[in-house]
Coordinates of C-alpha atoms and ligand atoms in Angstrom, one line a residue:
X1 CA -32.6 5.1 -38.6
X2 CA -34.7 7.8 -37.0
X3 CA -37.8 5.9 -39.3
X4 CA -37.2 2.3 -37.2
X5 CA -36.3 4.1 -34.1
X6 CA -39.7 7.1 -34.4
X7 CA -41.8 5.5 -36.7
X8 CA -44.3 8.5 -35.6
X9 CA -42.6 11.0 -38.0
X10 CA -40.2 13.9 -36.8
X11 CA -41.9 15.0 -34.1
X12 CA -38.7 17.0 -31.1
X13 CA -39.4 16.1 -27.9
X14 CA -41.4 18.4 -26.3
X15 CA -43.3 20.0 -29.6
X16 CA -46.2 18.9 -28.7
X17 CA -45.9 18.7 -24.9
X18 CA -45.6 15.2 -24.3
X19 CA -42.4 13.6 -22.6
X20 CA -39.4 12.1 -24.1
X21 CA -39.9 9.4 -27.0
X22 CA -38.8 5.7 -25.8
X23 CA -36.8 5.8 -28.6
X24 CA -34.8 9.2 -27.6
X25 CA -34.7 7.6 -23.9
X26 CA -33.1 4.8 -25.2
X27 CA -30.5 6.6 -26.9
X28 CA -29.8 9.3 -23.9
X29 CA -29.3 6.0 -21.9
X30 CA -27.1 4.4 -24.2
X31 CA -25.0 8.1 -24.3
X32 CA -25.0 8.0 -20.2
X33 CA -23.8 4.6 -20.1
X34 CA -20.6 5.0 -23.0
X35 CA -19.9 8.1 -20.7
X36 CA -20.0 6.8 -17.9
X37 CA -18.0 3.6 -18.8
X38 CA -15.5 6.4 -20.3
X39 CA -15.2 8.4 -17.0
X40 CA -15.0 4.7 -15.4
X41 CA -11.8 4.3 -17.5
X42 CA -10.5 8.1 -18.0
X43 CA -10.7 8.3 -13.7
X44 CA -7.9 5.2 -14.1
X45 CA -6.4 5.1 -17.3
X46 CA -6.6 8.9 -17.9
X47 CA -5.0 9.9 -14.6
X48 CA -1.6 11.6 -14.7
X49 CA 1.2 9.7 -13.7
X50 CA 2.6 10.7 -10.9
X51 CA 6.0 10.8 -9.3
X52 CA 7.0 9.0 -7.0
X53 CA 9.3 11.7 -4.8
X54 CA 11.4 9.3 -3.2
X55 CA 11.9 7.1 -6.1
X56 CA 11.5 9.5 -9.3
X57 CA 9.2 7.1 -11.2
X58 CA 5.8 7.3 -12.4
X59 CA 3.0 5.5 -10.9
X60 CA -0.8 5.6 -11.1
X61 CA -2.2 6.4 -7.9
X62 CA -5.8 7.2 -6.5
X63 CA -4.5 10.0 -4.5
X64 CA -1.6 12.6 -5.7
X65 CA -1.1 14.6 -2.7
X66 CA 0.6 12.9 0.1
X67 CA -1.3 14.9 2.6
X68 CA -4.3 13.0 1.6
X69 CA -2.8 9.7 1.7
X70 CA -1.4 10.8 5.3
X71 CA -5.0 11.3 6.1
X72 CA -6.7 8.3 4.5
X73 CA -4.3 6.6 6.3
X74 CA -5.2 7.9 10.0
X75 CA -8.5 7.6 8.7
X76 CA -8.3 3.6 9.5
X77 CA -6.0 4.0 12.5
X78 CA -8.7 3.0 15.2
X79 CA -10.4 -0.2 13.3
X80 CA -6.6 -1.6 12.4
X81 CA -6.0 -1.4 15.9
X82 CA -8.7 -2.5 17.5
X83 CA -8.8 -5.8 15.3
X84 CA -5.5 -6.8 16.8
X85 CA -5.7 -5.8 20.7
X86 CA -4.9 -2.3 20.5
X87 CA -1.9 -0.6 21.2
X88 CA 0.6 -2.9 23.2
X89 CA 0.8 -1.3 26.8
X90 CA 4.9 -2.3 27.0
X91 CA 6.7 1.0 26.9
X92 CA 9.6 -0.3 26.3
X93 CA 9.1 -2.7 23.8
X94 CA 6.7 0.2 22.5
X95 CA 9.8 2.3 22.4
X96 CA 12.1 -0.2 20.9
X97 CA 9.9 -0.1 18.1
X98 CA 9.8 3.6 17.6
X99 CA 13.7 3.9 18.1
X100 CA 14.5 1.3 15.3
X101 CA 12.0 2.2 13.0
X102 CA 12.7 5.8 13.0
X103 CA 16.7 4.9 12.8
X104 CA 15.3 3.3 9.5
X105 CA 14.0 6.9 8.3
X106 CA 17.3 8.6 9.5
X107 CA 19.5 6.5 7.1
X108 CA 16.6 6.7 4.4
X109 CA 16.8 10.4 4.9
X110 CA 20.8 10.3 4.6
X111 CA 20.4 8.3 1.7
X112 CA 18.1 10.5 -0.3
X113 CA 20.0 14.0 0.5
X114 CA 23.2 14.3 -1.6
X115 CA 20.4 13.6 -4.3
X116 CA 18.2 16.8 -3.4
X117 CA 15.1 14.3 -2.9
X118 CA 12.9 14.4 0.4
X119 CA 10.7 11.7 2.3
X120 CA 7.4 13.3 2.1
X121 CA 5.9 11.1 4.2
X122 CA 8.8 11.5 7.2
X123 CA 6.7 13.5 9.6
X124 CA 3.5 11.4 9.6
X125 CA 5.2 8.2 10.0
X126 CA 4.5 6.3 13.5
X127 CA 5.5 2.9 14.1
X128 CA 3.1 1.1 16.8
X129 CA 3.1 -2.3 18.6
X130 CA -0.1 -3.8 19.1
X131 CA -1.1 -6.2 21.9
X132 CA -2.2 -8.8 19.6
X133 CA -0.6 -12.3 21.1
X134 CA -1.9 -14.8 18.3
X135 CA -1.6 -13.2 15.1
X136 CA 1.7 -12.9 13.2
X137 CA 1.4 -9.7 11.2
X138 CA 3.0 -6.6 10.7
X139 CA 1.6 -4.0 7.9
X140 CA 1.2 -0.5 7.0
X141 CA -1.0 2.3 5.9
X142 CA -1.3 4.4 3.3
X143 CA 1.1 7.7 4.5
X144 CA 3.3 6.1 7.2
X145 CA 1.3 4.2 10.0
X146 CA 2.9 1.3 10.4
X147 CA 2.2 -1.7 12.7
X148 CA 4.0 -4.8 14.5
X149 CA 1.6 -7.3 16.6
X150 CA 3.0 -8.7 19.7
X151 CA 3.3 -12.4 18.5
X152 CA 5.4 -11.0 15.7
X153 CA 7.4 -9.0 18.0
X154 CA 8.4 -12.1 20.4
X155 CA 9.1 -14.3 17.7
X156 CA 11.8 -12.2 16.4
X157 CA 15.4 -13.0 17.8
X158 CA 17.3 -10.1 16.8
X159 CA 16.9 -6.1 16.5
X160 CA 17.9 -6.8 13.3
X161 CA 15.2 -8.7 12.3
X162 CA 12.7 -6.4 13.8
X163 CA 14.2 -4.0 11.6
X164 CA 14.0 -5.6 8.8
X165 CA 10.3 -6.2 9.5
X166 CA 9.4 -1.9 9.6
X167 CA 12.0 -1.8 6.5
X168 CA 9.7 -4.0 4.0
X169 CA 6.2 -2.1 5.2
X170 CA 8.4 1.6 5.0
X171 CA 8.9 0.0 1.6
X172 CA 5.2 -0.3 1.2
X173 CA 4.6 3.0 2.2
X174 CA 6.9 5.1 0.2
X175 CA 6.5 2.9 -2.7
X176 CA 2.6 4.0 -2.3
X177 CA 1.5 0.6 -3.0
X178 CA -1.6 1.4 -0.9
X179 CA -2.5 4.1 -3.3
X180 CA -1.4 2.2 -6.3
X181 CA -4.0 -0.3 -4.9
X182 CA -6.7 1.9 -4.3
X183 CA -6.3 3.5 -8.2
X184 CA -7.4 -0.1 -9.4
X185 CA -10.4 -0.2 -7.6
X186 CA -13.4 1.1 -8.0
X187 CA -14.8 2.7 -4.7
X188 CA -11.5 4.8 -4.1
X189 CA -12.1 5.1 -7.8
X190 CA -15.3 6.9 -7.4
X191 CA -13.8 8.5 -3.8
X192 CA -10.9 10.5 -6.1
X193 CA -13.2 11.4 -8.5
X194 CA -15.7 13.3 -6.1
X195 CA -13.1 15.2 -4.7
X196 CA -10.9 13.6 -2.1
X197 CA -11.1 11.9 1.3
X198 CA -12.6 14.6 3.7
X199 CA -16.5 13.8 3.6
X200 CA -18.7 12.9 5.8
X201 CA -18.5 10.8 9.0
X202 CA -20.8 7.8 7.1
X203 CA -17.9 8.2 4.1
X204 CA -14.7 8.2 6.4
X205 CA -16.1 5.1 8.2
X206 CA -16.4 3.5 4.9
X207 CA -12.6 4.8 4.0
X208 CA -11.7 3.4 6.9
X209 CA -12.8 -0.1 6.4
X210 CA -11.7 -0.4 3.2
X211 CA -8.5 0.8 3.8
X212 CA -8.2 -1.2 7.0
X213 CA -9.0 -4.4 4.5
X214 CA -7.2 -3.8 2.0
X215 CA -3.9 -3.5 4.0
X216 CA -4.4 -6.9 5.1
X217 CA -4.2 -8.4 1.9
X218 CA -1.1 -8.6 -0.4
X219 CA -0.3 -6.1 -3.0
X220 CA 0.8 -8.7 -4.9
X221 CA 4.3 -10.2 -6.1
X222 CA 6.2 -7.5 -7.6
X223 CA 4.8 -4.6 -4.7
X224 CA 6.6 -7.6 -2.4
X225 CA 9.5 -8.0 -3.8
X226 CA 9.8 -4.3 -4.1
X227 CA 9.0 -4.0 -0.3
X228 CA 12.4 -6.6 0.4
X229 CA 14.3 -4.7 -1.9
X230 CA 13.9 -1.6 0.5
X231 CA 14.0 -4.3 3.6
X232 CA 17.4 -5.0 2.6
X233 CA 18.6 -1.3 1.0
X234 CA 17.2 0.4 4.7
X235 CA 18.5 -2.0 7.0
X236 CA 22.3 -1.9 5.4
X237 CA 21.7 1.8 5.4
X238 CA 21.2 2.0 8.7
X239 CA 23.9 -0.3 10.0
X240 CA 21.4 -3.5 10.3
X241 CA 23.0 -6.7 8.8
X242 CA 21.1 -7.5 5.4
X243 CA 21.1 -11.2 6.2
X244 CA 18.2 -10.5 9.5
X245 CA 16.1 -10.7 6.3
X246 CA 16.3 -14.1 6.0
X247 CA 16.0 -14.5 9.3
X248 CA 12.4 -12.8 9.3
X249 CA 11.4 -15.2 6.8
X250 CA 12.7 -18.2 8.5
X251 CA 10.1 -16.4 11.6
X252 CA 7.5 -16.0 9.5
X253 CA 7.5 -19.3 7.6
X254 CA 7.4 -21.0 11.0
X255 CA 4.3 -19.0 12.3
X256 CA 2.6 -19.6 9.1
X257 CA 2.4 -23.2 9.4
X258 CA -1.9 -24.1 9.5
X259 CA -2.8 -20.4 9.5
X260 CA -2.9 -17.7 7.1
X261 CA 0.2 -16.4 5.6
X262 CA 0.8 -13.0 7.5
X263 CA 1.0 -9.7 4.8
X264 CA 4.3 -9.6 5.1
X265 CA 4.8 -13.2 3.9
X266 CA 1.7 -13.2 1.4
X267 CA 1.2 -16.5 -0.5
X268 CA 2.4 -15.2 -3.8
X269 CA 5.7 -15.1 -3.9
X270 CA 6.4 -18.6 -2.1
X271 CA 9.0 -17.9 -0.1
X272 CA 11.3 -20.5 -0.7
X273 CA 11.5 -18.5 -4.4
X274 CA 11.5 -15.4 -2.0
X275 CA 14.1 -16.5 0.2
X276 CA 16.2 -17.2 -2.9
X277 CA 15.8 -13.8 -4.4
X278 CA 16.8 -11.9 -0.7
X279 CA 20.0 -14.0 -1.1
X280 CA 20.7 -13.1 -4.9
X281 CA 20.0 -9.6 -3.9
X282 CA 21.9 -9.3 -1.2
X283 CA 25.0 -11.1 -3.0
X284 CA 24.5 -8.5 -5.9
X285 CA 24.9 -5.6 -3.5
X286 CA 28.1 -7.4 -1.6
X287 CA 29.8 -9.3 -4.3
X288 CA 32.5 -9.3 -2.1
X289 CA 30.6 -11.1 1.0
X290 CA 28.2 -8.6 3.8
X291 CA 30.7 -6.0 5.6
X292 CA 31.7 -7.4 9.2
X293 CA 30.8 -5.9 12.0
X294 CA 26.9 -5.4 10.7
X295 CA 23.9 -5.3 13.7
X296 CA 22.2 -8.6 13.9
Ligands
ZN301 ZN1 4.5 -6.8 2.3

């Protein structure tokens, strides 16, 4: 092999002063590139599973520490909001939205105490209306922002409802699917790998806009399901009737007529399949028919 590769003889690189051999090039390039395509996979495959603190089970994250997620998150603040009108300058209505989301983290904390567990993300988590009148969205950040755009907001009849919409993006958010997301691709990929999300103002911005995109987009059928799985556990929790669910959906399926599905009603799962499955969920956790006396 060395013959066909160094036909010269046996000459090392560097006995007689000259540069590498094309053939040796060749070969260190070939050993870069299987490393490199290792690290490519190791930095996914060969991550440590983490857990999930709310949950207990394992997933494959870009980011392990919550604190970093918390700050990736905040990271893309300022470019979510400004794409949809900035924060919504109704106090009230901005208020009604804090008060009923974090009555959402008060019976998630309840829930998780008699079994030692904590929300790790309960401190950074903020819920925000924003002044956008056209687009029907509501979504969340890695680490706890959360959003709700005015043309959601109106369309919603009950509190209920509203509630159920922050219940399915707190799902996202403590089911990490942001991070989840980010482990698959290859920018937060290389972001993870070079130690973290506190670099430069050129790299933030970058952070920023990725993240800010990627929220946008679904997470795909099962992290949606998931998400209405919580929508309907956190909403029962906290004295919400389950069914407001299916009212959101009813909301949502109106607005998306001739635009873009909103996140929260991405176009995999279809919703009438989704609509079925809030039902069959909710009948599974009330064979015996929803309590009375539930909040619409
Ligand atoms: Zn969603």
């Amino acid at each position: 092999m060395t013959r066909i590769l160094f036909p010269q003889g046996r000459r090392q690189y560097g006995e007689d002063g000259s540069g590498p051999r094309r053939g040796s090039n060749l070969k260190m390039r070939l050993i870069i590139a299987a490393v490199l395509v290792a690290f490519a996979l190791f930095s996914y495959y060969g991550r440590p599973e983490d857990e999930n603190q709310i949950t207990g089970e394992s997933q494959r994250v870009a980011l392990n520490e919550e604190a970093d997620e918390v700050q990736m998150g905040l990271q893309a603040v300022p470019e979510v909001a400004a794409q949809f009108g900035g924060a919504d300058p109704d106090p009230q209505a901005q208020a009604m939205v804090e008060r009923v989301g974090n009555r959402l983290l008060q019976a998630l904390d309840d829930s998780l105490e008699p079994g030692g567990r904590t929300n790790p993300y309960r401190d950074a988590f903020r819920f925000t209306l924003l002044g956008d009148q056209k687009t029907v969205n509501a979504f969340a950040l890695p680490g706890g922002q959360i959003f709700i755009t005015r043309a959601l907001f109106r369309d919603l009849q009950t509190e209920g409802q509203l509630a159920g919409v922050l219940a399915h993006e707190i799902g996202h958010v403590i089911e990490r699917h942001g991070n989840q997301q980010m482990a698959k691709q290859k920018f937060f990929q290389g972001l993870a790998a070079a130690g973290g999300v506190a670099g430069g103002s050129q790299q933030s911005a970058q952070v920023a806009s990725q993240v800010a995109n990627m929220v946008q987009m679904s997470y795909g059928r099962d992290a949606e399901y998931e998400s209405d799985e919580w929508g309907i556990r956190l909403t029962t929790l906290a004295g919400y009737d389950p069914r407001s669910m299916l009212g959101v959906m009813e909301v949502l399926e109106q607005a998306s007529h001739g635009a873009s599905p909103p996140e929260i009603l991405s176009t995999h799962p279809s919703s009438p399949n989704r609509i079925k499955r809030i039902k069959d969920l909710i009948e599974k956790e009330f064979p015996n028919g929803v309590p009375q006396g539930l909040e619409k």
